[in-house]
Coordinates of C-alpha atoms and ligand atoms in Angstrom, one line a residue:
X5 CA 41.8 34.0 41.6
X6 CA 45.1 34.6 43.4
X7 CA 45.4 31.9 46.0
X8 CA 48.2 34.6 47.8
X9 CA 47.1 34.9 51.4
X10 CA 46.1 31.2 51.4
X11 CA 47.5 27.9 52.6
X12 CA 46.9 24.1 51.4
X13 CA 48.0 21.9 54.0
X14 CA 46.1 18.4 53.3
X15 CA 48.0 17.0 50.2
X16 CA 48.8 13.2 49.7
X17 CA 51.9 12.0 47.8
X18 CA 52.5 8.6 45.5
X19 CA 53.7 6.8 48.5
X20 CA 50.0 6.3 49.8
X21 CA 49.8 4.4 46.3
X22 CA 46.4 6.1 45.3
X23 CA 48.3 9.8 44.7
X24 CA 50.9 11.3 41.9
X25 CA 52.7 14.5 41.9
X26 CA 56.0 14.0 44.1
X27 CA 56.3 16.6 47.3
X28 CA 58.4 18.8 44.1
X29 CA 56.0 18.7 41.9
X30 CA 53.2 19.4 44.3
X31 CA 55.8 22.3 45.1
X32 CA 56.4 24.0 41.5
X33 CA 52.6 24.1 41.5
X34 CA 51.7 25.9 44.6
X35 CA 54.3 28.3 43.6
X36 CA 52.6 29.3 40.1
X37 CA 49.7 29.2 42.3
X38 CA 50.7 31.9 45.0
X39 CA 50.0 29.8 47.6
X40 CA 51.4 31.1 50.7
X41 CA 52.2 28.0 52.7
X42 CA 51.9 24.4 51.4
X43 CA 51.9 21.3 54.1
X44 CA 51.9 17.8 53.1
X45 CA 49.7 15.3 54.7
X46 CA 49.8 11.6 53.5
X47 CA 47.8 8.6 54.9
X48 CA 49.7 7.9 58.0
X49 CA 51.8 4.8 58.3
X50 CA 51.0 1.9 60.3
X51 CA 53.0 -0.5 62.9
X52 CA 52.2 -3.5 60.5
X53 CA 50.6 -3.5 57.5
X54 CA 47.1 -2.4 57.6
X55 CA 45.6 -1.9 53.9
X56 CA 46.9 -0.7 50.3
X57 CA 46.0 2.9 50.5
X58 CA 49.0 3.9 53.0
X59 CA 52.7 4.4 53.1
X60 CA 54.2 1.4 54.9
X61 CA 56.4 2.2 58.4
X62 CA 59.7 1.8 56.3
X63 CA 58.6 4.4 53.8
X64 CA 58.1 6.9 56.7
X65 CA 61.9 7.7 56.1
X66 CA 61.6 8.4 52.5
X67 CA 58.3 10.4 53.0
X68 CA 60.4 12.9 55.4
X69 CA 63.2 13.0 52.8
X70 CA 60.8 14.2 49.9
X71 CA 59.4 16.6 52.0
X72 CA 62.8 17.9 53.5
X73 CA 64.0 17.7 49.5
X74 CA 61.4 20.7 48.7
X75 CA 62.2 22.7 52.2
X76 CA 66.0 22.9 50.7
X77 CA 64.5 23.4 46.5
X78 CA 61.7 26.4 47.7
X79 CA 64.0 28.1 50.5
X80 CA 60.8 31.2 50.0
X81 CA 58.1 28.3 50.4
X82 CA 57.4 27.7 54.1
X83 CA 56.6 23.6 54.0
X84 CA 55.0 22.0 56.9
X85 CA 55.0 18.5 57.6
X86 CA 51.5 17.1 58.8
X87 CA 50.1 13.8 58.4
X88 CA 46.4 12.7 57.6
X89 CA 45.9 10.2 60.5
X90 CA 43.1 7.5 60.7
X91 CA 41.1 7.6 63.7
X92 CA 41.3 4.1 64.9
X93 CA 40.3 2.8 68.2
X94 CA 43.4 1.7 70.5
X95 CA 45.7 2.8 68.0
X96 CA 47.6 5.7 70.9
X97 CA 50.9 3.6 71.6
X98 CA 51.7 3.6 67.8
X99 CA 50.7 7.3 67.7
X100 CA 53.0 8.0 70.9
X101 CA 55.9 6.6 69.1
X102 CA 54.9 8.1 65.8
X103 CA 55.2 11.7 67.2
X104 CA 58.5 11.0 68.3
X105 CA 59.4 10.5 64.7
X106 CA 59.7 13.7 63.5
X107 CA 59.3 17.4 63.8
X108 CA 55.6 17.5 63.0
X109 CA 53.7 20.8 62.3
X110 CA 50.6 19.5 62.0
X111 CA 48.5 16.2 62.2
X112 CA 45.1 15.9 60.9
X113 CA 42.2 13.0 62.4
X114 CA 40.1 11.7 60.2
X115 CA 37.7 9.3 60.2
X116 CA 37.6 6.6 56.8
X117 CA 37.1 3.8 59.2
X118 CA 33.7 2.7 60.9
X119 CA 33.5 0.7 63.8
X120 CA 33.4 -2.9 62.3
X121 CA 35.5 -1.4 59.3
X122 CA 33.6 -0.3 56.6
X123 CA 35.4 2.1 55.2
X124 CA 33.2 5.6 54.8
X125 CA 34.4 6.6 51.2
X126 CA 35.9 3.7 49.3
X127 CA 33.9 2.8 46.3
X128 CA 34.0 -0.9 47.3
X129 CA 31.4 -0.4 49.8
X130 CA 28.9 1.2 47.6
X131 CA 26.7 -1.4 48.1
X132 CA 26.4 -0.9 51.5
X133 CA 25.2 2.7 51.5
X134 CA 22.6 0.9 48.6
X135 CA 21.3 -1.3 51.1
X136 CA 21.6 0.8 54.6
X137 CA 19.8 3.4 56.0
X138 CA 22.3 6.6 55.4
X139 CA 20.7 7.5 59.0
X140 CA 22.7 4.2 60.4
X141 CA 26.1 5.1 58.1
X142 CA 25.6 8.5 59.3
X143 CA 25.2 7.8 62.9
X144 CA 28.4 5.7 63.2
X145 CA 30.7 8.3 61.4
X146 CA 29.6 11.2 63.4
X147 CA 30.0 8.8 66.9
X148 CA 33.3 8.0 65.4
X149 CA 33.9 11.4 64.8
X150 CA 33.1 13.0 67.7
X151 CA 35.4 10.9 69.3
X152 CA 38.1 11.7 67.1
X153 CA 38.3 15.5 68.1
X154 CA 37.7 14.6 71.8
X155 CA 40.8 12.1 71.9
X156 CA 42.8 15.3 71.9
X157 CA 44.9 13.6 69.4
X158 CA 44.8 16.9 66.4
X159 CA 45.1 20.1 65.4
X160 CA 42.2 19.9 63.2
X161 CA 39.5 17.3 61.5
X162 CA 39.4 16.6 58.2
X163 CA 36.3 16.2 55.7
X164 CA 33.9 16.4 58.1
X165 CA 30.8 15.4 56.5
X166 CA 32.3 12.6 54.3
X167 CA 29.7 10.1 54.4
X168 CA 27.9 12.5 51.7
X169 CA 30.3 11.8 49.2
X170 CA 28.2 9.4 47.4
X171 CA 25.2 11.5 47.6
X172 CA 23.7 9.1 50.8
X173 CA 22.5 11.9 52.7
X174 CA 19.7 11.5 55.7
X175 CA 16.4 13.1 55.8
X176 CA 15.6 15.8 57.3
X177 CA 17.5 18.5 59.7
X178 CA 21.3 17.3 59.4
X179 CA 22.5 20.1 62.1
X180 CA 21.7 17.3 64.4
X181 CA 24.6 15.0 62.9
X182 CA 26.9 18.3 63.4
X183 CA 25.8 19.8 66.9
X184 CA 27.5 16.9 68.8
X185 CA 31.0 17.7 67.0
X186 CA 30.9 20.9 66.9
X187 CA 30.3 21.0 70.8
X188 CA 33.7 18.5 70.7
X189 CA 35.5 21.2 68.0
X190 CA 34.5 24.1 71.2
X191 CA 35.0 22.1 74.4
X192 CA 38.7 20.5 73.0
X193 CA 39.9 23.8 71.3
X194 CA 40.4 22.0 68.3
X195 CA 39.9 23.1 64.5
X196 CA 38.0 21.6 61.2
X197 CA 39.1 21.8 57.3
X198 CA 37.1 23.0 54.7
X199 CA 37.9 20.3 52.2
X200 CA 37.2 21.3 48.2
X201 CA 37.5 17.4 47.4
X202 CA 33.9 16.9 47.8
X203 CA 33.6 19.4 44.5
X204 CA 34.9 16.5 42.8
X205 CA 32.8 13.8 43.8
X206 CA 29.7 13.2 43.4
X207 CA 28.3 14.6 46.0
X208 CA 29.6 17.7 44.1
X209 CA 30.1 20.0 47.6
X210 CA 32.5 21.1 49.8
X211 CA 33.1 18.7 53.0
X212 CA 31.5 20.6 55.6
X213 CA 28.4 21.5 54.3
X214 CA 27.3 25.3 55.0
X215 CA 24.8 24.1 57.7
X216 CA 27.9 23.3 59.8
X217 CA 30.3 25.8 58.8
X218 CA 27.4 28.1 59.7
X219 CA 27.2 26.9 63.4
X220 CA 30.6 26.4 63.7
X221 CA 31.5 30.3 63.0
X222 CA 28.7 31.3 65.5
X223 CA 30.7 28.7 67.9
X224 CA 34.0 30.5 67.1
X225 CA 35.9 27.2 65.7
X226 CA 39.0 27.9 63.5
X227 CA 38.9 27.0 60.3
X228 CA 41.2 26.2 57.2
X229 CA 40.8 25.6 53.8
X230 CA 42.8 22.3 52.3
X231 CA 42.4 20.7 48.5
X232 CA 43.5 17.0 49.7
X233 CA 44.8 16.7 46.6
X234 CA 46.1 13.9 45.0
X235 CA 47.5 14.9 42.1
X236 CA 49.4 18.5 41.6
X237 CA 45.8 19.5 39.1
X238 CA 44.2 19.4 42.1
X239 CA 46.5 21.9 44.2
X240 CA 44.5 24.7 45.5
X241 CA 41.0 23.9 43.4
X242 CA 38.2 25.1 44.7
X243 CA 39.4 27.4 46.5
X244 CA 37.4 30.4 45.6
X245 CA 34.4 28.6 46.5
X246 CA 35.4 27.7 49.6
X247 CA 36.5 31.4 50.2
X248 CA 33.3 32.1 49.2
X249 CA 31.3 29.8 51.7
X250 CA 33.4 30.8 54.6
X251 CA 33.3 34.4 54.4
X252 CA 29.7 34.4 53.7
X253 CA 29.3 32.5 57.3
X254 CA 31.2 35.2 58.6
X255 CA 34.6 33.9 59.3
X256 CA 37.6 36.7 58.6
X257 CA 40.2 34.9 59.9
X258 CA 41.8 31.0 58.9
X259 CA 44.5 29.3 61.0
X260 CA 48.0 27.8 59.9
X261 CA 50.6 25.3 62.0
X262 CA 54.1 25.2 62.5
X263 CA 54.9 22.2 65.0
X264 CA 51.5 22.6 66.3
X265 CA 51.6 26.1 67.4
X266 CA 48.6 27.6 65.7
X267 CA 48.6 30.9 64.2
X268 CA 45.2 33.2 62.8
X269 CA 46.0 35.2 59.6
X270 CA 43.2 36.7 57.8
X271 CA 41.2 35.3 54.9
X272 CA 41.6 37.2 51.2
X273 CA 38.7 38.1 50.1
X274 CA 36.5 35.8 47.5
X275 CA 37.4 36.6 44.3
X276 CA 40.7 39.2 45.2
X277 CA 43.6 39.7 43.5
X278 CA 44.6 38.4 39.5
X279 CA 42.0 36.3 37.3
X280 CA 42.7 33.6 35.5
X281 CA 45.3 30.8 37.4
Ligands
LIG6 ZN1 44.0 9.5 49.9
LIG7 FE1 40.7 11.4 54.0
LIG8 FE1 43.4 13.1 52.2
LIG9 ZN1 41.4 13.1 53.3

């Protein structure tokens, strides 16, 4: 499918040292693409260093550079610069000054962190989802979440059912894991990503599941669509299923940022426009 019509806005570059594809390259491919807008969104710096999956505060200069580098190389390209920011408790004086840095368009909250830091989707804590109950795992995140979208911090969520990605899911009627956000998503005016990197995990789904996108349309929470890719193979992909999931829940209509004034523009339709990119 075409991906004209569409944005990707949640896309990492090598300075988070777990990415390639330079802001450029990342660029050239949402071009052959047809992506409409492209907005990068890298693991947010920290005052000190914090852990080895993140762009240190002196790389915060070059990371505005690469991305300024592509606004002047793709004049016909609108390029927004977001961030992917880790919901961390007592963290607002660092992001206070970390708005003032720039000219941001957009910042994303998610959640990787747990309350006594276990980290909700690196591979090193495998074992603990062996040995917990996912109820337990589950219950933190969605706590933790819930008080990301109410800290009034973002423009939208990102992966919002993560703690699925290595197939630890709960028993039983999950909508009560997603009621409690999406109340926080309604009552803050805030929106969520669809996220196609759970189609490459092995949880092998889209972050949210359609339980929640489900509620979240009869809610009336704005949505977008975002590949957090890593790599420019991973620009866009997925996108037709994710088209496909959001339109089926009834949603007509996904939402883009420039310096945090968001704007509704209507979703293609699953499956439009030329085969075969
Ligand atoms: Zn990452
Ligand atoms: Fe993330
Ligand atoms: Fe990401
Ligand atoms: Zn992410």
């Amino acid at each position: 499918m075409s991906l004209a019509g569409l944005s990707d806005y949640h896309v990492h570059t090598p300075l988070c040292r777990h990415a390639q594809g330079w802001p450029v390259e990342m660029a050239e491919r949402a071009v052959a693409l047809g992506l409409t807008e492209l907005g990068f969104a890298d693991h947010n710096p920290m005052p000190e260093p914090f852990d080895d999956w993140r762009m240190l505060r002196e790389e915060l200069p070059r990371y505005l550079e690469e991305v300024e580098l592509v606004r002047c190389r793709f004049p016909k390209l609108p390029v927004r610069l977001g961030l992917e920011m880790d919901y961390l408790d007592g963290a607002e004086a660092w992001w206070e000054e970390l708005r003032g840095l720039a000219e941001w368009d957009f910042w994303i909250g998610s959640v990787h962190y747990l309350p006594g830091g276990m980290e909700v989707d690196n591979p090193k804590y495998l074992s603990r989802y062996r040995e917990a109950d996912p109820e337990e795992i589950w219950s933190l995140y969605w706590k933790q979440y819930e008080a990301c979208i109410r800290s009034g911090w973002f423009d939208f969520v990102g992966h919002p059912d993560l703690p699925k990605k290595f197939g630890f899911v709960p028993a039983g009627d999950l909508r009560r894991f997603y009621e409690p956000a999406i109340q926080a998503l309604v009552d803050t005016g805030i929106a969520y990503e669809v996220n196609t990197a759970g189609l490459r995990k092995d949880c092998r789904a889209l972050y949210p599941a359609r339980g929640f996108v489900e509620l979240a349309r009869e809610a009336g929470v704005p949505v977008l669509i975002n590949s957090d890719a890593h790599d420019p193979a991973e620009l866009g992909a997925g996108y037709a299923e994710a088209v496909a999931m959001l339109r089926e829940a009834g949603y007509r209509e996904v939402v883009r940022f420039e310096r945090r004034r968001r704007q509704s523009v209507p979703l293609p339709e699953s499956g439009s426009g030329t085969a075969g990119v």
